[in-house]
Short mmCIF file of C-alpha atoms and ligand atoms in Angstrom, two decimals:
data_model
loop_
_atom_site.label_atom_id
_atom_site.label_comp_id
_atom_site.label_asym_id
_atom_site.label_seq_id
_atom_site.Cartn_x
_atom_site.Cartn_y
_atom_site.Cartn_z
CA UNK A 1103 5.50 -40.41 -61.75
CA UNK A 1104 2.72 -43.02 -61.48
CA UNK A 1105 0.04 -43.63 -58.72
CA UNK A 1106 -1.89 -46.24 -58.44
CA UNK A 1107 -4.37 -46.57 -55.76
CA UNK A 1108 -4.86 -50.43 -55.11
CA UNK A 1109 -7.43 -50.26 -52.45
CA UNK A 1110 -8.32 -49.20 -49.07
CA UNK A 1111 -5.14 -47.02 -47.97
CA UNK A 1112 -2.67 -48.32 -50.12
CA UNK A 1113 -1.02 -46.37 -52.85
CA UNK A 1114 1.87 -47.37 -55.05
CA UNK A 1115 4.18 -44.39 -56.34
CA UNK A 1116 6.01 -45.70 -59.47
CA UNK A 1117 8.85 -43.11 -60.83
CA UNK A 1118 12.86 -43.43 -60.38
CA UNK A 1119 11.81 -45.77 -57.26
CA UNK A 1120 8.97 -47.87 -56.14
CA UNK A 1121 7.18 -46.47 -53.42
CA UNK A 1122 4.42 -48.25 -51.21
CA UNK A 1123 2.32 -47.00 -48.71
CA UNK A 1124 0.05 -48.89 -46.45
CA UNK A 1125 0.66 -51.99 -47.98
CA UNK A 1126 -3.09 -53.73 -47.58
CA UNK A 1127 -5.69 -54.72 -49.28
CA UNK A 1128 -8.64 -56.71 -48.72
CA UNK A 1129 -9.06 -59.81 -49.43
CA UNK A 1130 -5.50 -60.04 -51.59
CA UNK A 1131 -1.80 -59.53 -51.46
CA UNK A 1132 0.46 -56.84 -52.53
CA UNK A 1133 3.42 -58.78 -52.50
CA UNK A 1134 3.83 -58.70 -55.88
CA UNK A 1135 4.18 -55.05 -56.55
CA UNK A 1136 7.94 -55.60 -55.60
CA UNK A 1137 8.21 -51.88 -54.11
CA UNK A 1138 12.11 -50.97 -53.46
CA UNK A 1139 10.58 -48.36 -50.07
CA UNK A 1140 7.67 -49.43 -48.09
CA UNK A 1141 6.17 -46.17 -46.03
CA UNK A 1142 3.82 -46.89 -43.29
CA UNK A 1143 1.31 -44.43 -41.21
CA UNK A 1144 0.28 -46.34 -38.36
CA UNK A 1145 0.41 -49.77 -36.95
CA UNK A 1146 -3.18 -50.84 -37.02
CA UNK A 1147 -3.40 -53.99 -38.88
CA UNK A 1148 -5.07 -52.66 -42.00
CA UNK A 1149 -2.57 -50.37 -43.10
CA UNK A 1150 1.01 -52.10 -41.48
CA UNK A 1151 -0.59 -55.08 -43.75
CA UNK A 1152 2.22 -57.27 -45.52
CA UNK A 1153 5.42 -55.03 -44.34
CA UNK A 1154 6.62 -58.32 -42.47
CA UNK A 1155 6.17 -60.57 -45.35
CA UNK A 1156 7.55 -57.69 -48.12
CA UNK A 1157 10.84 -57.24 -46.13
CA UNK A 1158 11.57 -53.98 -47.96
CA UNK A 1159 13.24 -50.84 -46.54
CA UNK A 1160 10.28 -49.58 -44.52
CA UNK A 1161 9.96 -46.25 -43.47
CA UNK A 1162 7.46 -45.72 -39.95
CA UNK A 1163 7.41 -43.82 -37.16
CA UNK A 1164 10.50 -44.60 -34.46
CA UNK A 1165 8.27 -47.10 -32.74
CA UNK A 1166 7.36 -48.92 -35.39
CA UNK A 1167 10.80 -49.10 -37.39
CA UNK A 1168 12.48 -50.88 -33.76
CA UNK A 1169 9.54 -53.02 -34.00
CA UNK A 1170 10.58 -53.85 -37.35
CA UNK A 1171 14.39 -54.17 -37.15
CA UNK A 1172 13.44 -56.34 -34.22
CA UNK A 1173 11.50 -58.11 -36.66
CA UNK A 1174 14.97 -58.15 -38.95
CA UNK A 1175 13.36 -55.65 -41.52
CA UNK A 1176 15.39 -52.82 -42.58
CA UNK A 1177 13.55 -50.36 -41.45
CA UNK A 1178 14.14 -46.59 -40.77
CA UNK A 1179 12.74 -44.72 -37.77
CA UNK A 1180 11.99 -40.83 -38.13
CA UNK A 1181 9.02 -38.89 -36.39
CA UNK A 1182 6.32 -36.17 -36.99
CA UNK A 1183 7.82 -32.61 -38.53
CA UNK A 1184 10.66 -34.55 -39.91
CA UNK A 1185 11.92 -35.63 -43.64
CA UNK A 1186 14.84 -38.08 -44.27
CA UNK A 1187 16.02 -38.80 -47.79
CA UNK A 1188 15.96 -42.37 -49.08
CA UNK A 1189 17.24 -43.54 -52.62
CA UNK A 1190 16.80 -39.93 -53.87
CA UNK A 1191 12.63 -40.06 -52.45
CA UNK A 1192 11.96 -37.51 -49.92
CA UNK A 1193 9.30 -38.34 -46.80
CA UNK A 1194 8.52 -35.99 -44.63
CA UNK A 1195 6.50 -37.32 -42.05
CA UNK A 1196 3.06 -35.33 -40.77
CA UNK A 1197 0.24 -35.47 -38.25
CA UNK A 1198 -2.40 -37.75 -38.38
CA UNK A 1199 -5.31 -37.37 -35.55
CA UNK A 1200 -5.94 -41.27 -35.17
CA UNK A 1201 -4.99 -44.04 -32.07
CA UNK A 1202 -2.35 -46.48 -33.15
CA UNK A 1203 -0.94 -49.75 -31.86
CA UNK A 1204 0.55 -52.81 -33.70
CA UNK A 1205 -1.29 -56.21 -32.71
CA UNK A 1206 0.81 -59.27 -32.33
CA UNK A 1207 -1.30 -62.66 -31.90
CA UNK A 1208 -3.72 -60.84 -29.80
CA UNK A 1209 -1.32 -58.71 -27.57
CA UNK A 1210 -1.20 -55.07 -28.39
CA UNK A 1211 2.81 -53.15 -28.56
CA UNK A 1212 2.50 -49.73 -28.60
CA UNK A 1213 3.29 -48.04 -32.32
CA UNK A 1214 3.89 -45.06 -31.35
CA UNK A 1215 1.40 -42.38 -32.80
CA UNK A 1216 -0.21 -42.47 -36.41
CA UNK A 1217 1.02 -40.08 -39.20
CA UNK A 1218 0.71 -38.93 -42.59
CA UNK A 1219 3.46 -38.76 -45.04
CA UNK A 1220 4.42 -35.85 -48.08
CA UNK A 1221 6.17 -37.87 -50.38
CA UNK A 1222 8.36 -35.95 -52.83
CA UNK A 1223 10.03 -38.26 -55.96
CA UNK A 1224 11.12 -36.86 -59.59
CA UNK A 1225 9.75 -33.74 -58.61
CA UNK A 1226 6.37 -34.70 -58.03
CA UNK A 1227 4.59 -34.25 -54.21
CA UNK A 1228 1.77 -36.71 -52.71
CA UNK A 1229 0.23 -35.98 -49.47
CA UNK A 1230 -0.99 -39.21 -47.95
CA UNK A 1231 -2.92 -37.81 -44.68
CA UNK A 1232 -3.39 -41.95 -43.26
CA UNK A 1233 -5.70 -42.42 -41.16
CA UNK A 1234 -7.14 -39.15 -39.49
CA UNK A 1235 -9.81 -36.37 -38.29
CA UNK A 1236 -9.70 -33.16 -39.55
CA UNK A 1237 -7.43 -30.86 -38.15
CA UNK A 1238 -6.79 -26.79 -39.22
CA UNK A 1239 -2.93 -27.50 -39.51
CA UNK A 1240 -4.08 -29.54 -42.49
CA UNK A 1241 -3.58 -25.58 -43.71
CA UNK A 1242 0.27 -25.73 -43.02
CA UNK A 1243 0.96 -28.98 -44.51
CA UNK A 1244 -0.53 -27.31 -47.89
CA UNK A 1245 1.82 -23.86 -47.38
CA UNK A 1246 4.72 -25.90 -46.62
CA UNK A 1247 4.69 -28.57 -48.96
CA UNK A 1248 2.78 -28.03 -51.89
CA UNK A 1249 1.68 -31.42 -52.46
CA UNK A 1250 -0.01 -31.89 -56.18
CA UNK A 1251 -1.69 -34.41 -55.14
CA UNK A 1252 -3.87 -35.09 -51.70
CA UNK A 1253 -5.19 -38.77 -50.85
CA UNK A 1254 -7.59 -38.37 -48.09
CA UNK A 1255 -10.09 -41.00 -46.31
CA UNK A 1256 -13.69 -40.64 -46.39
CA UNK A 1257 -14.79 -43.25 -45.30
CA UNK A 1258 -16.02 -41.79 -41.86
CA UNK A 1259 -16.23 -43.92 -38.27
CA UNK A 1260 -12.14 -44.52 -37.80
CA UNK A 1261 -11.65 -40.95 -40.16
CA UNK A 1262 -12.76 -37.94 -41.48
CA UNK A 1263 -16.25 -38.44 -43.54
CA UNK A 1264 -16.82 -36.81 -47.04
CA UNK A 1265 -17.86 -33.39 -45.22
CA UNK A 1266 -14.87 -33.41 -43.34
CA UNK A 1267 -12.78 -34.35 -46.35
CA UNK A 1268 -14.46 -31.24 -48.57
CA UNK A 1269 -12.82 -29.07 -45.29
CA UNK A 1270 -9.27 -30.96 -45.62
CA UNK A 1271 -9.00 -30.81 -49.34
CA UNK A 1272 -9.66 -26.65 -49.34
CA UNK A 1273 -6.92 -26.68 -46.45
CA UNK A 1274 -4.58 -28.53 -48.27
CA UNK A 1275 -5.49 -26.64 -51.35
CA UNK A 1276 -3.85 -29.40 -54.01
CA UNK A 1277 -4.78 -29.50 -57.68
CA UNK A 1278 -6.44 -32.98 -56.90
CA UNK A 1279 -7.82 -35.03 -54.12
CA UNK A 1280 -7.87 -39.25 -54.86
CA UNK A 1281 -10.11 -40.65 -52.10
CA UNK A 1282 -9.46 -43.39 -49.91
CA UNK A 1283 -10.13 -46.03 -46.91
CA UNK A 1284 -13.99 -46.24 -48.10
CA UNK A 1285 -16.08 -49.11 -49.41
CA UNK A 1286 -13.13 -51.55 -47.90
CA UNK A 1287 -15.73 -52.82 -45.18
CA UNK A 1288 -19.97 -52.47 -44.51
CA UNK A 1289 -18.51 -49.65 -41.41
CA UNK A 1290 -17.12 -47.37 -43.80
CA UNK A 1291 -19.69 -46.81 -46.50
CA UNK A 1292 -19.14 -43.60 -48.45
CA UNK A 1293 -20.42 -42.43 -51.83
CA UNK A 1294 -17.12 -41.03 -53.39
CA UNK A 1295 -19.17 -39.35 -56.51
CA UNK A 1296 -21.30 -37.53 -53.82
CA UNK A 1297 -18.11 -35.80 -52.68
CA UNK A 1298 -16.41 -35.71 -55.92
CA UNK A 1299 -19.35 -33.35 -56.96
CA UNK A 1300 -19.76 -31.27 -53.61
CA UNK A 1301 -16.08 -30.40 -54.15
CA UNK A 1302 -16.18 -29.51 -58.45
CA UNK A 1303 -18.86 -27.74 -57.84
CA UNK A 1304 -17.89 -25.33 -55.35
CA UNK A 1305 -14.01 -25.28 -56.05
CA UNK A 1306 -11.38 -25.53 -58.32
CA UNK A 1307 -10.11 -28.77 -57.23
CA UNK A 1308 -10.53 -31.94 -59.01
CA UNK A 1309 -11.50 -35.42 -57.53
CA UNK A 1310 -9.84 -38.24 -58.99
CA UNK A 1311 -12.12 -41.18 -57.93
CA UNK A 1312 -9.98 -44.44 -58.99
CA UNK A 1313 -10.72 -48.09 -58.74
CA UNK A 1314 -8.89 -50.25 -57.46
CA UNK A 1315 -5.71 -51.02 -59.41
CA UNK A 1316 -6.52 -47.53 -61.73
CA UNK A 1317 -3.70 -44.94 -62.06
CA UNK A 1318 -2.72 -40.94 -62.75
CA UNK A 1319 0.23 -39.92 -63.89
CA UNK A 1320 1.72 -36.50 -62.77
CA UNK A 1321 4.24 -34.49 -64.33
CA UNK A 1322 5.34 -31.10 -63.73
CA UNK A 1323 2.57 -30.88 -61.34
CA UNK A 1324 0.03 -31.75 -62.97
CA UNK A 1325 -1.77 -34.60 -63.74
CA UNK A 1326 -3.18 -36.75 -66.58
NI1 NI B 1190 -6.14 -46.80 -38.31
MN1 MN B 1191 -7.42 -47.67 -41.19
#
């Protein structure tokens, strides 16, 4: 399986299916990745991005996926602790410590509560933690799931910060941490070398640090 990170949150899986999370960027469109699933963690405006305009399956949280049906996108609703199957891809939906609502010309609609997702496709496993703080149950997510890989924000004021991040990634405990939702904006500065060394040099985990539009590829659980 592929993963691209194309900025800010947004990650596209590429293996037996096309997988999108988050689907914004700044300052572009990701239209024309053509994913066949759209996931989404929360309905704040920089990471519900183009799911209106892509019109894919899209799975979010119950409150967003009614919001998007209403919307006539075929969307399907699950909740936190849960997994559904789609097209052979497995999401199983985690916590995300974060506030959430969608905004609609102005007027907020509730979305429910923010998330993470463990996203299991031709037998690889991606934990995208979305939007959040730390929190110690970061620890289960890594003896449940396994994930290989671990995207998690650094980019501090909405999320965790690098330090935090160093905390999360030992929780987690996968092979290698790609970080994200830094650098999009002046309010979340972050120096992702800075944290790729605090983390090599006091662990065995590795710290993918990808521009936008760069790519790993992971097989068997590990990756190249
Ligand atoms: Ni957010
Ligand atoms: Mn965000």
């Amino acid at each position: 399986m592929q993963l691209t990170w194309l900025g800010h949150a947004c990650v596209l899986l590429t293996g037996s299916k096309k997988v999108l999370i988050d689907p914004f960027i700044e300052g572009g469109s990701v239209i024309g990745t053509q994913p066949d699933i759209v996931a989404v963690t929360h309905g704040h405006d920089d990471h519900l991005g183009e799911t209106l305009e892509l019109s894919k399956k899209t799975i979010a949280i119950t409150e967003i996926a009614k919001y998007l049906v209403l919307k006539g996108i075929p969307a399907e609703g699950m909740n936190i602790g849960g997994t559904i199957f789609v097209d052979g891809v497995a999401f199983t939906m985690t916590p995300a410590i974060h506030s959430t609502w969608i905004e609609e010309g102005g007027i907020p609609i509730t979305g429910g509560t923010a998330a993470g997702f463990v996203i299991q496709m031709d037998g690889a496993k991606i934990y995208h933690a979305g939007d959040t703080a730390l929190f110690s149950d970061m620890k289960l997510i890594g003896n449940l799931y396994h994930p290989d890989v671990a995207l998690l924000p650094i980019g501090g004021r909405y999320t965790m910060g690098p330090a935090e991040a160093m905390i999360a990634a030992n929780f987690i405990g996968a092979k290698t941490v790609i970080p994200i939702h830094y650098n999009t904006w002046d309010k979340i500065r972050a120096d992702p070398m800075q944290f790729k060394t605090a983390i090599e040099k006091t662990t065995d985990i590795r710290v993918s640090v990808l521009r936008p539009g760069e790519s790993i590829i992971i097989e068997d659980g590990k990756v190249t």
